[in-house]
Tab-separated table of C-alpha atoms in Angstrom:
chain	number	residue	atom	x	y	z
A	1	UNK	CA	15.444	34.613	4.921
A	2	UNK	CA	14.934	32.201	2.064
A	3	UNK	CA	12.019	34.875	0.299
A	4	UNK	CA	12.100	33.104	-3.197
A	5	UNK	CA	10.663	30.152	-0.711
A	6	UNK	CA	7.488	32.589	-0.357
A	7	UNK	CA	6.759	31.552	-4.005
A	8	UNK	CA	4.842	28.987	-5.434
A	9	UNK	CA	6.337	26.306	-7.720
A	10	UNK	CA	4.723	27.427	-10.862
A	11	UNK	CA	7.232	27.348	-13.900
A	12	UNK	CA	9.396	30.287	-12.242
A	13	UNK	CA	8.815	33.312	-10.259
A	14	UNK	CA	7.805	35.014	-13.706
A	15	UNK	CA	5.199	33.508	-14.464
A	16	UNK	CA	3.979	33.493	-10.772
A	17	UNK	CA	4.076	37.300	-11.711
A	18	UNK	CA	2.007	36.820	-14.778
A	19	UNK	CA	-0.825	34.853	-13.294
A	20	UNK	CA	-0.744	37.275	-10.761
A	21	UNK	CA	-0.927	40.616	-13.034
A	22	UNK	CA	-3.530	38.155	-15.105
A	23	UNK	CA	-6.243	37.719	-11.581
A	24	UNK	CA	-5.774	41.295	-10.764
A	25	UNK	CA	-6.263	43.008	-14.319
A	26	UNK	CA	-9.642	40.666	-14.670
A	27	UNK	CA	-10.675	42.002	-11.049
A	28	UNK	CA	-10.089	45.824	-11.668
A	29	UNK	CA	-10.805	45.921	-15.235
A	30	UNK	CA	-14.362	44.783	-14.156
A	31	UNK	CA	-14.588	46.896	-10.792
A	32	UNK	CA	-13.468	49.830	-12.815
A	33	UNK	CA	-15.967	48.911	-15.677
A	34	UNK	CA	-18.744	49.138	-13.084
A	35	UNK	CA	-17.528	52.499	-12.296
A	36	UNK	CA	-17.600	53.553	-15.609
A	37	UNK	CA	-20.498	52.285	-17.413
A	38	UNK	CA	-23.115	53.374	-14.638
A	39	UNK	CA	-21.336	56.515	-14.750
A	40	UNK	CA	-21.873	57.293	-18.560
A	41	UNK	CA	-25.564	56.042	-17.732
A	42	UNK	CA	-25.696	58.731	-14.788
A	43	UNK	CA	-24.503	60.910	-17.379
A	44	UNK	CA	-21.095	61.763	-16.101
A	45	UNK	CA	-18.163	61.763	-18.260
A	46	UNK	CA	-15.093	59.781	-18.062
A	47	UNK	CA	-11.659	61.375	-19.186
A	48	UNK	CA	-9.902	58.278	-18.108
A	49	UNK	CA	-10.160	54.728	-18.305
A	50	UNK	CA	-6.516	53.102	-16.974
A	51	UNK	CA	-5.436	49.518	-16.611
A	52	UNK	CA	-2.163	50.293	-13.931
A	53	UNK	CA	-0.578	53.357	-12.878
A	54	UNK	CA	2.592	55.306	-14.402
A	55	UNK	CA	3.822	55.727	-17.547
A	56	UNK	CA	1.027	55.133	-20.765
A	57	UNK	CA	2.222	52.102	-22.725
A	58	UNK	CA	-0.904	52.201	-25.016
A	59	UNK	CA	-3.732	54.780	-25.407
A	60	UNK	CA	-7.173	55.257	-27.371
A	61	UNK	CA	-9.739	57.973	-27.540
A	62	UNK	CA	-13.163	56.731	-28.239
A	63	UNK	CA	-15.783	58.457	-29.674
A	64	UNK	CA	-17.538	60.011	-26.510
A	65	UNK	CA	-13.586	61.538	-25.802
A	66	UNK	CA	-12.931	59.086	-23.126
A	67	UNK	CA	-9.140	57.954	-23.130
A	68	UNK	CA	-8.613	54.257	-22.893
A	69	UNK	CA	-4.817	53.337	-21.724
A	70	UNK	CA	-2.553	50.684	-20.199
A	71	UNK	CA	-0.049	51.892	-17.974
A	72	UNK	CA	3.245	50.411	-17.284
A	73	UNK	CA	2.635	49.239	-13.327
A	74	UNK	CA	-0.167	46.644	-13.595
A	75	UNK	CA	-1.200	46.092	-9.597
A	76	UNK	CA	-4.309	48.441	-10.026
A	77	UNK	CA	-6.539	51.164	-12.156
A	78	UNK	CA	-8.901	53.851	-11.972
A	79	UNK	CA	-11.242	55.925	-14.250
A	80	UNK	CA	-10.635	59.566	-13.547
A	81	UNK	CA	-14.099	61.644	-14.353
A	82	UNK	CA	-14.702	65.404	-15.439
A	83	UNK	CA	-14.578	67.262	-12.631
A	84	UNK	CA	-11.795	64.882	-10.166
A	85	UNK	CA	-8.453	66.183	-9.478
A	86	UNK	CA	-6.296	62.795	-9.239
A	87	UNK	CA	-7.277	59.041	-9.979
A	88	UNK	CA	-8.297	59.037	-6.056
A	89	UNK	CA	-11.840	60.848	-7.729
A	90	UNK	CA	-11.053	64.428	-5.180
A	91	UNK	CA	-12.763	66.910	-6.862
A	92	UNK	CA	-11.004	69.558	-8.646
A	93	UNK	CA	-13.705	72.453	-7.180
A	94	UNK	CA	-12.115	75.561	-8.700
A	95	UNK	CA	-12.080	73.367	-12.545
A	96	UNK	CA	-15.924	72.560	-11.599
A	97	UNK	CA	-16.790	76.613	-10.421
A	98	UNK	CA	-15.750	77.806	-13.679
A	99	UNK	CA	-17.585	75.740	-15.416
A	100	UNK	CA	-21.514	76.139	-17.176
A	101	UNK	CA	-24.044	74.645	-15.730
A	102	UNK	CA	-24.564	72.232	-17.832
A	103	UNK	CA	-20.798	71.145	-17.906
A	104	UNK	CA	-20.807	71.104	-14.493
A	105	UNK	CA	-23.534	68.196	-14.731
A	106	UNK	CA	-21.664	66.228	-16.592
A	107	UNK	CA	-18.582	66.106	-14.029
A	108	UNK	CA	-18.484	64.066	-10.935
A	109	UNK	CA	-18.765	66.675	-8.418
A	110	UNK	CA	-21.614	68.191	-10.153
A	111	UNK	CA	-23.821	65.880	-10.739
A	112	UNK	CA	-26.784	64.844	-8.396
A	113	UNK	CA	-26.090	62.676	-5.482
A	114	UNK	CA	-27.918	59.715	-6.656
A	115	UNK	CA	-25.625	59.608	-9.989
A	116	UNK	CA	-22.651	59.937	-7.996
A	117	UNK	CA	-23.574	57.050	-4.994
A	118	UNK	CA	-24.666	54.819	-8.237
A	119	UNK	CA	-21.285	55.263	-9.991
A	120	UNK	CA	-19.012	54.500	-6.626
A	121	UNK	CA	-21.185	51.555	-5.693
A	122	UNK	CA	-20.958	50.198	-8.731
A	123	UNK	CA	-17.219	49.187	-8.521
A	124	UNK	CA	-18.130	46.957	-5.613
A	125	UNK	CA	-21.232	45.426	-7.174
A	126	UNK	CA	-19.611	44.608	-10.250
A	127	UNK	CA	-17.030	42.930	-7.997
A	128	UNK	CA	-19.788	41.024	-6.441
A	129	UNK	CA	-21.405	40.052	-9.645
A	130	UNK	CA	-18.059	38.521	-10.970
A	131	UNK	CA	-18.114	36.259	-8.507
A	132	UNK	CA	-21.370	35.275	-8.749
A	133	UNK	CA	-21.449	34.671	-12.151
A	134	UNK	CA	-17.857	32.812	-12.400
A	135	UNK	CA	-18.867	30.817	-9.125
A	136	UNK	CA	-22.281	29.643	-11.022
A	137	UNK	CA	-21.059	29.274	-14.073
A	138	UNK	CA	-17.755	26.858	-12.607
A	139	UNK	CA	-20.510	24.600	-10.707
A	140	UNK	CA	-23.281	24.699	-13.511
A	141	UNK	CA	-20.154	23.322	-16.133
A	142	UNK	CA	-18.979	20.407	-13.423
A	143	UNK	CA	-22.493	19.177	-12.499
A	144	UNK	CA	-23.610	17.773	-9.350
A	145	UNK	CA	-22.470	14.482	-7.971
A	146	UNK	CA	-25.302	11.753	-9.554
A	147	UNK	CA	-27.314	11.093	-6.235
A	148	UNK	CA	-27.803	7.732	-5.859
A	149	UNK	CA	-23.743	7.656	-5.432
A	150	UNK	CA	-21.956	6.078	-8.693
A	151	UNK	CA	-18.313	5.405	-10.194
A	152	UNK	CA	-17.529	7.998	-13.047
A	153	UNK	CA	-14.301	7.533	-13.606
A	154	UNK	CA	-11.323	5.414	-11.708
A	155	UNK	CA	-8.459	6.885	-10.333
A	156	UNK	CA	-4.917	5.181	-11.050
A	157	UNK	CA	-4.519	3.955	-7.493
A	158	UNK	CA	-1.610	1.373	-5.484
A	159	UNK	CA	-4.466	-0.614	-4.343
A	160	UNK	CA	-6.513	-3.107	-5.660
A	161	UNK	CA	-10.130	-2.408	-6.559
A	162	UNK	CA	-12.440	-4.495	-8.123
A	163	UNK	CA	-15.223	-1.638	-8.868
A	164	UNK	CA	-16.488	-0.564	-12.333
A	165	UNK	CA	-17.488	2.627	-14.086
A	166	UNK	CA	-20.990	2.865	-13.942
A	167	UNK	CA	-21.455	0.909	-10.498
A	168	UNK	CA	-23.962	2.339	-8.389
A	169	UNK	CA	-23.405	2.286	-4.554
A	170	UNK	CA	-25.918	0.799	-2.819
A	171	UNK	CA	-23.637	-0.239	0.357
A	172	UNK	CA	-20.390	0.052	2.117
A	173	UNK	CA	-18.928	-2.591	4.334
A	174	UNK	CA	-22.976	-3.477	5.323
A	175	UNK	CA	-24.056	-0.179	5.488
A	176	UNK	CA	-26.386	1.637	3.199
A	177	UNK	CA	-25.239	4.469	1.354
A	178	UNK	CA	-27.426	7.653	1.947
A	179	UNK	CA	-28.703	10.411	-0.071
A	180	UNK	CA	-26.377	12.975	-0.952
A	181	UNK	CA	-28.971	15.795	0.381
A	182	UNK	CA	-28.076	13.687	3.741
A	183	UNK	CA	-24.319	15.713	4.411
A	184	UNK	CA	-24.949	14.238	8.091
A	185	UNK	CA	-25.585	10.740	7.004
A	186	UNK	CA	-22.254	10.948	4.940
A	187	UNK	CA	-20.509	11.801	7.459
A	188	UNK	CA	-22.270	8.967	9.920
A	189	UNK	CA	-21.311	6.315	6.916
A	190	UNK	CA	-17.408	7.071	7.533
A	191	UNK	CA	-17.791	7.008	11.609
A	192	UNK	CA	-19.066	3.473	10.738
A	193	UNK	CA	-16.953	1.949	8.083
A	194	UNK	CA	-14.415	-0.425	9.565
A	195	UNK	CA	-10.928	0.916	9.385
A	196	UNK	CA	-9.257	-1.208	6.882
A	197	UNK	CA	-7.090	-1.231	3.802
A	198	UNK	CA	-9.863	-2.906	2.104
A	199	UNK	CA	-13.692	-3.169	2.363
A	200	UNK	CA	-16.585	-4.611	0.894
A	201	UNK	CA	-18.894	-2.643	-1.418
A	202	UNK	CA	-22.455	-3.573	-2.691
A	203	UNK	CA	-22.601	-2.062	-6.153
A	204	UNK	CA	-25.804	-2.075	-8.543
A	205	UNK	CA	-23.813	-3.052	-12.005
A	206	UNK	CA	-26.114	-3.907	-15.164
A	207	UNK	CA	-29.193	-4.634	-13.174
A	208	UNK	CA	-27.796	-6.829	-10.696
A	209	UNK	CA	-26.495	-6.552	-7.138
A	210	UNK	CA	-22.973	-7.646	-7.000
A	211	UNK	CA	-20.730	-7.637	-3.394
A	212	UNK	CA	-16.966	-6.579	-4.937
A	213	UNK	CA	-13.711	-5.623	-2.820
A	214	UNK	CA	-11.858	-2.366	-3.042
A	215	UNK	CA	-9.776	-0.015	-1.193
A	216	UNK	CA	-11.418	2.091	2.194
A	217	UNK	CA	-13.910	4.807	0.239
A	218	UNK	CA	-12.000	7.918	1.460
A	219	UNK	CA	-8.170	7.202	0.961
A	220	UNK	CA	-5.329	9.991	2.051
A	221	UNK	CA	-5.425	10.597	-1.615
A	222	UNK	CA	-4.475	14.564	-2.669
A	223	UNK	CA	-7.160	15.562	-4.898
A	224	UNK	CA	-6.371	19.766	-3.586
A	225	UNK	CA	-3.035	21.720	-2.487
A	226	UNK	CA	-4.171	24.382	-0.737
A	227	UNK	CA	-2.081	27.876	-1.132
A	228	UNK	CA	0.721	28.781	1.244
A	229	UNK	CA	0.445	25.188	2.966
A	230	UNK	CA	3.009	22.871	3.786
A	231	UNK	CA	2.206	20.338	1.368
A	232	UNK	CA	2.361	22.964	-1.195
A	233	UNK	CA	6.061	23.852	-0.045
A	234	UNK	CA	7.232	20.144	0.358
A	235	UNK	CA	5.762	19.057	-3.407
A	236	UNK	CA	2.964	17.396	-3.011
A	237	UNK	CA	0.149	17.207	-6.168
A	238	UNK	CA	-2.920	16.258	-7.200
A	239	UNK	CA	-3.381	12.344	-7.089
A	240	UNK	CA	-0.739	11.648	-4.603
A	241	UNK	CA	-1.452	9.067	-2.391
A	242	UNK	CA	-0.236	9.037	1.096
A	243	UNK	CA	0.520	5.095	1.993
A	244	UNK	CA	2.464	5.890	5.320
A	245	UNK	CA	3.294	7.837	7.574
A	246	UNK	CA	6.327	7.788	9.884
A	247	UNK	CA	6.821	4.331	8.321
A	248	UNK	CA	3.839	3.707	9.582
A	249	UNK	CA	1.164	2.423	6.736
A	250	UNK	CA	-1.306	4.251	5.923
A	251	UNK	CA	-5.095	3.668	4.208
A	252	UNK	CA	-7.523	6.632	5.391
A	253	UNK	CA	-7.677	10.306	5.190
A	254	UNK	CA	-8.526	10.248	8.792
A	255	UNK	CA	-5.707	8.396	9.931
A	256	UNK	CA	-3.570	11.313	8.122
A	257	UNK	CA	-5.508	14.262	9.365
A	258	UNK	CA	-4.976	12.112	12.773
A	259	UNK	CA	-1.394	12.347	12.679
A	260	UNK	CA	-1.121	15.677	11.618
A	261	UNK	CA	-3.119	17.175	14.435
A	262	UNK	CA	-1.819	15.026	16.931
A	263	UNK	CA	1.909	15.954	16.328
A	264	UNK	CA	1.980	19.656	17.266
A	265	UNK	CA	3.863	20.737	14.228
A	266	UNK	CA	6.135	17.998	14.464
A	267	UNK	CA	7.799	16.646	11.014
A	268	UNK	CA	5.850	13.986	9.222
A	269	UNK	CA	7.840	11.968	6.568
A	270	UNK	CA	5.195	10.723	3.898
A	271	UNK	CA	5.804	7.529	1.955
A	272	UNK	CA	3.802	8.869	-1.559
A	273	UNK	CA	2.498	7.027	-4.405
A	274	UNK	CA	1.683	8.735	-7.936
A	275	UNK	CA	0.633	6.521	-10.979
A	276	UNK	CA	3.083	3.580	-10.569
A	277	UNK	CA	5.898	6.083	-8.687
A	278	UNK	CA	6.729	6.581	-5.769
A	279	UNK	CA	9.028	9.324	-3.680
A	280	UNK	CA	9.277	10.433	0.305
A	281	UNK	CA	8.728	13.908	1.290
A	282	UNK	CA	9.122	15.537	4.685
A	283	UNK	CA	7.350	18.382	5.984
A	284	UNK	CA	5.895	20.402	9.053
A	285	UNK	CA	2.008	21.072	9.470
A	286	UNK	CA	1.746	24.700	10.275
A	287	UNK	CA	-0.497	26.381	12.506
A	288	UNK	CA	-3.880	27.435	10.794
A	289	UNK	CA	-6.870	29.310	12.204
A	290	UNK	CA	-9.836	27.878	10.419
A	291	UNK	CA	-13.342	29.496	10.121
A	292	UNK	CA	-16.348	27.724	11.792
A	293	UNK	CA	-20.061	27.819	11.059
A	294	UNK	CA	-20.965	29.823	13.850
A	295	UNK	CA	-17.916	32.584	12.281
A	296	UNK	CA	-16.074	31.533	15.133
A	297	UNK	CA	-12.094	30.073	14.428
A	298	UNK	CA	-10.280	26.650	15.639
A	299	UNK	CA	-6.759	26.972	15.385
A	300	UNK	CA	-5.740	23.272	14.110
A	301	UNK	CA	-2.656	22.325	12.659
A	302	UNK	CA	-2.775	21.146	8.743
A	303	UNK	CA	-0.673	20.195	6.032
A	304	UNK	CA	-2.893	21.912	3.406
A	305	UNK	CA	-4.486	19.121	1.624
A	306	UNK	CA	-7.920	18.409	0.595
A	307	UNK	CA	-9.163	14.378	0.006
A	308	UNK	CA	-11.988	12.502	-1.792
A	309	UNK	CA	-13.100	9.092	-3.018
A	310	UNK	CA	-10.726	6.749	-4.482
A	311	UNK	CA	-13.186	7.372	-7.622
A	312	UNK	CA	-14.539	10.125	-9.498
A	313	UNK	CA	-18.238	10.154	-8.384
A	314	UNK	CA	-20.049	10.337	-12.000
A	315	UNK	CA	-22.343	13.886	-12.280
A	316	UNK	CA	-25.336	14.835	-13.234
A	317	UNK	CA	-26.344	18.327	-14.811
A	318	UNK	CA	-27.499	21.504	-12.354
A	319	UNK	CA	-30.126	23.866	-13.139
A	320	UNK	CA	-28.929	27.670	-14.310
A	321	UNK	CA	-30.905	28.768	-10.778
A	322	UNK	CA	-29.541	26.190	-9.012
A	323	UNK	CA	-25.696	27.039	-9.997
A	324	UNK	CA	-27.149	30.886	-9.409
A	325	UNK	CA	-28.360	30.291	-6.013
A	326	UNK	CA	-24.637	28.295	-5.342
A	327	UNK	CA	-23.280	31.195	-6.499
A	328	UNK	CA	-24.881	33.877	-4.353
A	329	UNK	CA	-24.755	31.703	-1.304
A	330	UNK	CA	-20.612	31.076	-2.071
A	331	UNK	CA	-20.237	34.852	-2.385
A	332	UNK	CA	-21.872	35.659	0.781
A	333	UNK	CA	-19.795	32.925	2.508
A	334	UNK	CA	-16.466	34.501	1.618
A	335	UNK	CA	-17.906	38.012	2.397
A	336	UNK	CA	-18.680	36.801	5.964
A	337	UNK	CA	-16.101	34.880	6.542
A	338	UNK	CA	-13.710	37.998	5.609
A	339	UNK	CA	-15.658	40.066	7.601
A	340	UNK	CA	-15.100	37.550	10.722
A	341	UNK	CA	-11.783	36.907	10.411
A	342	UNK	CA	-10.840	40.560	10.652
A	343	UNK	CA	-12.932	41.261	13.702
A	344	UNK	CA	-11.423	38.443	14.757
A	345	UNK	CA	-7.553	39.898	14.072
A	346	UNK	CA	-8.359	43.019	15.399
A	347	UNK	CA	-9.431	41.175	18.717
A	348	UNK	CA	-6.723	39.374	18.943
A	349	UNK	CA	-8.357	36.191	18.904
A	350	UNK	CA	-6.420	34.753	15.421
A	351	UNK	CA	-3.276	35.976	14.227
A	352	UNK	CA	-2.636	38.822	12.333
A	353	UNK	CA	-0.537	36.562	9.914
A	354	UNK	CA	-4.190	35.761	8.652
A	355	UNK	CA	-3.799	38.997	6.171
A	356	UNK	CA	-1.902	38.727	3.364
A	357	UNK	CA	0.207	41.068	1.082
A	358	UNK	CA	0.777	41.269	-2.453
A	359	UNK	CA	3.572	38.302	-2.406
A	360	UNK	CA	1.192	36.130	-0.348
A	361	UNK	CA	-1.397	37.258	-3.151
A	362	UNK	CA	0.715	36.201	-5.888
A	363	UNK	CA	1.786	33.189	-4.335
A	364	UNK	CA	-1.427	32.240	-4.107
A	365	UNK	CA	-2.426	33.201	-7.992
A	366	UNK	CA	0.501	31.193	-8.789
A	367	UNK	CA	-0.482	28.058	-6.637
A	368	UNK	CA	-3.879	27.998	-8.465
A	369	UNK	CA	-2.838	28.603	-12.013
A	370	UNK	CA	-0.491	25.684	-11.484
A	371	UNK	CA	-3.527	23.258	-10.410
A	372	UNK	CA	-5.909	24.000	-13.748
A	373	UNK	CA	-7.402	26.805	-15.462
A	374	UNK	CA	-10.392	25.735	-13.469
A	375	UNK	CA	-8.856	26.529	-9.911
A	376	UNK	CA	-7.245	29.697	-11.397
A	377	UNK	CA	-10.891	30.887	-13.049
A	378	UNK	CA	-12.343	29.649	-9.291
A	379	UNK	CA	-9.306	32.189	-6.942
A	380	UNK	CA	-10.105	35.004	-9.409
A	381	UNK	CA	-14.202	35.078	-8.264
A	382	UNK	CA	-12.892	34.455	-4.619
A	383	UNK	CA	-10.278	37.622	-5.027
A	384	UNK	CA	-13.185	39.267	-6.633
A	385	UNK	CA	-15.493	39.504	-3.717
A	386	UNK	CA	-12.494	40.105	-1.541
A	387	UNK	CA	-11.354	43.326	-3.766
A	388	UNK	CA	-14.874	44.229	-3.866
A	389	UNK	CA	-15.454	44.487	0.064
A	390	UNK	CA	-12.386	46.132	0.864
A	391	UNK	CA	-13.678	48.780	-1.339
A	392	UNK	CA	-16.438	48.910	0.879
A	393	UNK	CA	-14.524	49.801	4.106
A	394	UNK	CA	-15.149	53.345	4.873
A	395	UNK	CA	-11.406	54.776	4.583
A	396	UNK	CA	-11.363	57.508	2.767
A	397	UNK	CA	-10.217	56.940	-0.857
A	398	UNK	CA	-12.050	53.784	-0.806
A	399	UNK	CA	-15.601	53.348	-2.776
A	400	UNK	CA	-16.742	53.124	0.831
A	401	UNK	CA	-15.177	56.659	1.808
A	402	UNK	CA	-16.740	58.395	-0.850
A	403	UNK	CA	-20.229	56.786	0.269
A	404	UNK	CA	-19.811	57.546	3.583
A	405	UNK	CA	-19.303	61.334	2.274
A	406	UNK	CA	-22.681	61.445	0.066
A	407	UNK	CA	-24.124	59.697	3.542
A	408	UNK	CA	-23.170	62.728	5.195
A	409	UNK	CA	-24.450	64.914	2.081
A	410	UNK	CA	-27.881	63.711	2.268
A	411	UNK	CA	-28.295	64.132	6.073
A	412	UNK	CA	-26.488	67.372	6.094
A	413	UNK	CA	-27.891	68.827	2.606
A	414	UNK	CA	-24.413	70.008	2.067
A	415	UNK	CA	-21.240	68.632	0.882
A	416	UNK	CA	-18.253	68.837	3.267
A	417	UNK	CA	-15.851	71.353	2.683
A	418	UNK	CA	-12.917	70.746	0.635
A	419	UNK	CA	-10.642	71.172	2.943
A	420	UNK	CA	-12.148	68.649	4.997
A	421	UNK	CA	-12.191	66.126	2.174
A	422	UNK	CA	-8.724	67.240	1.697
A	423	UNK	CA	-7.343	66.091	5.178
A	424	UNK	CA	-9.566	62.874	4.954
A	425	UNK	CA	-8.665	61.821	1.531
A	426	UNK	CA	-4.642	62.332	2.790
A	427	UNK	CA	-5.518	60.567	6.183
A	428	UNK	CA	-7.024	57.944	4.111
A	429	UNK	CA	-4.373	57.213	2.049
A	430	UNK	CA	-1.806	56.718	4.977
A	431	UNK	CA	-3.979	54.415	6.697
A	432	UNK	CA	-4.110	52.141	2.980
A	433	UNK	CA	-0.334	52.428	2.402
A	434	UNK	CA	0.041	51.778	6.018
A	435	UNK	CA	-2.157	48.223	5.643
A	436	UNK	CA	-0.059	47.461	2.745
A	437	UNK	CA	2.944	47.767	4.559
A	438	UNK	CA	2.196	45.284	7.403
A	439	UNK	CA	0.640	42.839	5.068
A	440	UNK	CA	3.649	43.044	3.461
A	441	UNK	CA	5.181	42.477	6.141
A	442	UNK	CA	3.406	39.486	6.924
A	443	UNK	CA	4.393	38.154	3.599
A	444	UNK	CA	8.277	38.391	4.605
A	445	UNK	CA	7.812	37.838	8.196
A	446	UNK	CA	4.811	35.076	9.349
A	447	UNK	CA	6.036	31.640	9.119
C-alpha cells in the first residue's frame, strides 16, 4: 500500500502536518476556552489550561494560579479543574471530601449543577460559535453575486470571448437571464441553452444593448478540488479547463459530469488547459455517497471537482445579519448532514468509508491550505462544528457524557456513585479509542 498516496500534494507531508496541527489547535484552543472562561464565571477554578498532551514544552501561571502550557503531542487539550482527577474531568472525591466548604465550591465536583452543565456545554457552543462567526465573516468579506448578473473579472480562458468587465447580462443564447433569488430559473436557463462551444450573449455595456459571442456560460472549468477526490490525486487545480475527454472535445460542465457518471469508474483521460498550457491527466471517478435535501444519500460517481462561469460574476456587499443568518443556517447544515450520514452508516445504507481518521483529517487540512488561506479559514469552521457535535454524543468522557450524568443528577437528586462513573468513564474511553481505530482504519484501508 502506497500510504504517502493518502496525502495531499501540499509542499511535503510536513507541512500537511503543520496545517493540520494549525486547524486542530484553533478548534480546541477555542472549545477548551469555552470550557474555561464560563467556568471561572461559574466560579470554578482551573489548575490547567493545556494545548496537547505529554510532556510540558512551555508553561505560565497567571495571576488567579491557573497554569497555562503547551505540551509536546499537539492532536488535542483539556483544562483540568479543582476537584478532577485526570484531564478526562473524573472527580477526585476523596481530594474534594477533605476539603472546606467553601473550597469545595470552587472545584468541579462541588459546585452546583447549573455551574457545572454551563462549563461542559460550553466547549460545544464555543465550537458552534466558531463556525458561525468564521462562516459569516468569510461570506460578509466576498459579497454576494451583483443580481442583475454582471462580468467582474475575466478568466484567462482557450476560447474566444468577446465579453467585457462591467457587462451586464441581460440574455443568453435568446433567453433572459433571471434573478439570482430565482436558483430554479438558473438552473431552467442551462436546460435551455443550446449545447455549443460558443453562444450568443445580450450584454447591457455603457448604456446600450450589445449582442457579443463567447464561450457556453458554464465551461468544465475547475474553479474547486474537493479533498480526497480523484482529481485531487491525479493534479488537477484551480482554473483548469477540461477541453476533452477521451479525445473527445469538450465545452460544458455537463458534458463532463456526463461522462463521469456514465462510465462506472472507468478511466477518463482529460485533455487540460491552464493559462496558455496545456498537459493530459488520467484518472478514475470514485464512488461517493452524496447528501440530499431530504438527508437522504445518492451514491454517484465523481471526480471531485466543482465548476462556475467562464467569468468572475462581479459582487455586491452583504449585510452583517445577512452573512449572520448564512452563517447559522451553514452550521446547522453540516450539523444535520453529520448527523444523517451516521445514521445512515450505522444502517448500512452508505459506507462506513464515509468516516474519516486523523490521516484522512490531515489530508484534508492539507488539501485546503494548498487552495488559499480562504478555503483553509472556511475547513477550520466546518471541522469546528464537526469537533463540537461529537462532543455532544453521550459516551462517557465526552462533553455529552458528563451532561447526560448531571441529566441523571437532576432527576435523581443525587449524583451517581463513583464507582459507577468509574466503570462508565473506562467504558467510555474504549468505545473512543475503539472509533479511532476503525477510522483509522478507513484512512489505510477504503479506496
Amino acid at each position: 500500500m502506497d500510504i504517502l498516496g493518502l496525502l495531499p500534494q501540499f509542499g511535503s507531508v510536513i507541512w500537511t502536518l503543520l496545517a493540520f496541527v494549525l486547524a486542530l489547535s484553533v478548534i480546541v484552543a477555542i472549545h477548551e476556552y469555552g470550557h474555561y472562561i464560563v467556568g471561572r464565571w461559574s466560579g470554578i477554578h482551573a489548575e490547567v489550561f493545556s494545548l496537547g498532551f505529554g510532556p510540558v514544552l512551555f508553561s505560565r501561571a497567571d495571576k488567579r494560579g491557573t497554569v497555562w502550557q503547551f505540551a509536546a503531542l499537539p492532536f488535542g487539550g483539556y483544562v483540568k479543574f479543582l476537584g478532577d482527577a485526570n484531564a478526562a474531568s473524573a472527580p477526585d472525591g476523596e481530594a474534594v471530601r477533605e476539603m472546606s466548604a467553601e473550597e469545595r465550591r470552587r472545584t468541579m465536583p462541588g459546585a452546583p449543577l447549573w455551574a457545572r452543565t454551563a462549563t461542559v456545554a460550553a466547549g460545544p457552543i464555543f465550537n458552534f460559535a466558531l463556525s458561525i462567526i468564521v462562516f459569516a465573516a468569510v461570506i460578509f468579506a466576498q459579497g454576494e453575486e451583483a443580481d442583475p448578473l454582471a462580468v467582474g473579472a475575466l478568466r484567462d480562458m482557450p476560447a474566444v470571448q468577446e465579453l467585457q468587465v462591467g457587462d451586464q447580462l441581460l440574455a443568453i443564447d435568446g433567453i433572459s437571464v433571471p434573478s439570482f433569488e430565482n436558483g430554479a430559473g438558473f438552473n431552467a436557463l442551462e436546460q435551455q441553452i443550446s449545447k455549443a462551444a460558443q453562444v450568443s450573449y445580450t450584454v447591457g455595456r455603457d448604456g446600450t444593448e450589445l449582442d457579443v459571442m463567447g464561450p457556453y456560460p458554464y465551461p468544465a472549468l475547475v474553479t474547486n478540488v474537493m479533498p480526497q477526490s480523484a482529481a485531487l490525486k491525479a493534479g488537477l487545480k484551480i482554473g483548469d479547463f477540461i477541453t476533452a475527454i477521451d479525445g473527445g472535445p469538450v465545452f460544458a460542465f455537463s458534458q463532463l459530469k456526463d461522462a463521469v457518471e456514465s462510465g462506472n469508474g472507468a478511466p477518463l483521460l482529460l485533455d487540460l488547459w491552464n493559462s496558455g498550457e496545456t498537459r493530459q491527466v488520467t484518472l478514475s471517478p470514485k464512488r461517493v455517497d452524496e447528501p440530499q435535501p431530504d438527508n437522504t444519500f445518492v451514491t454517484q460517481w465523481r471526480i471531485g471537482v466543482a465548476g462556475g462561469f467562464f467569468f468572475e460574476p462581479a459582487t455586491q456587499a452583504t449585510s452583517v445579519t445577512s452573512a449572520l443568518s448564512n452563517g447559522v443556517m451553514q452550521t446547522k447544515r453540516i450539523i444535520e448532514g453529520s448527523l444523517s450520514g451516521m445514521y445512515h452508516m450505522v444502517t448500512g445504507a452508505i459506507s462506513s468509508c464515509n468516516l474519516s481518521g486523523p490521516i484522512g483529517i490531515a489530508q484534508t487540512s492539507g488539501a485546503m491550505a494548498s487552495q488559499g488561506a480562504t478555503n483553509f479559514i472556511w475547513f477550520i469552521a466546518v471541522l469546528s462544528t464537526a469537533v463540537g457535535l461529537l462532543n455532544l454524543f453521550p459516551v462517557p468522557v465526552l462533553d455529552g457524557g458528563h451532561l447526560v450524568f448531571f441529566a441523571y443528577e437532576a432527576v435523581a437528586r443525587k449524583k451517581p456513585s463513583e464507582r459507577v462513573l468509574g466503570v462508565f468513564m473506562s467504558a467510555g474511553l474504549i468505545m473512543i479509542l475503539s472509533l479511532m481505530v476503525f477510522a483509522l482504519g478507513n484512512d489505510l484501508f477504503c479506496p
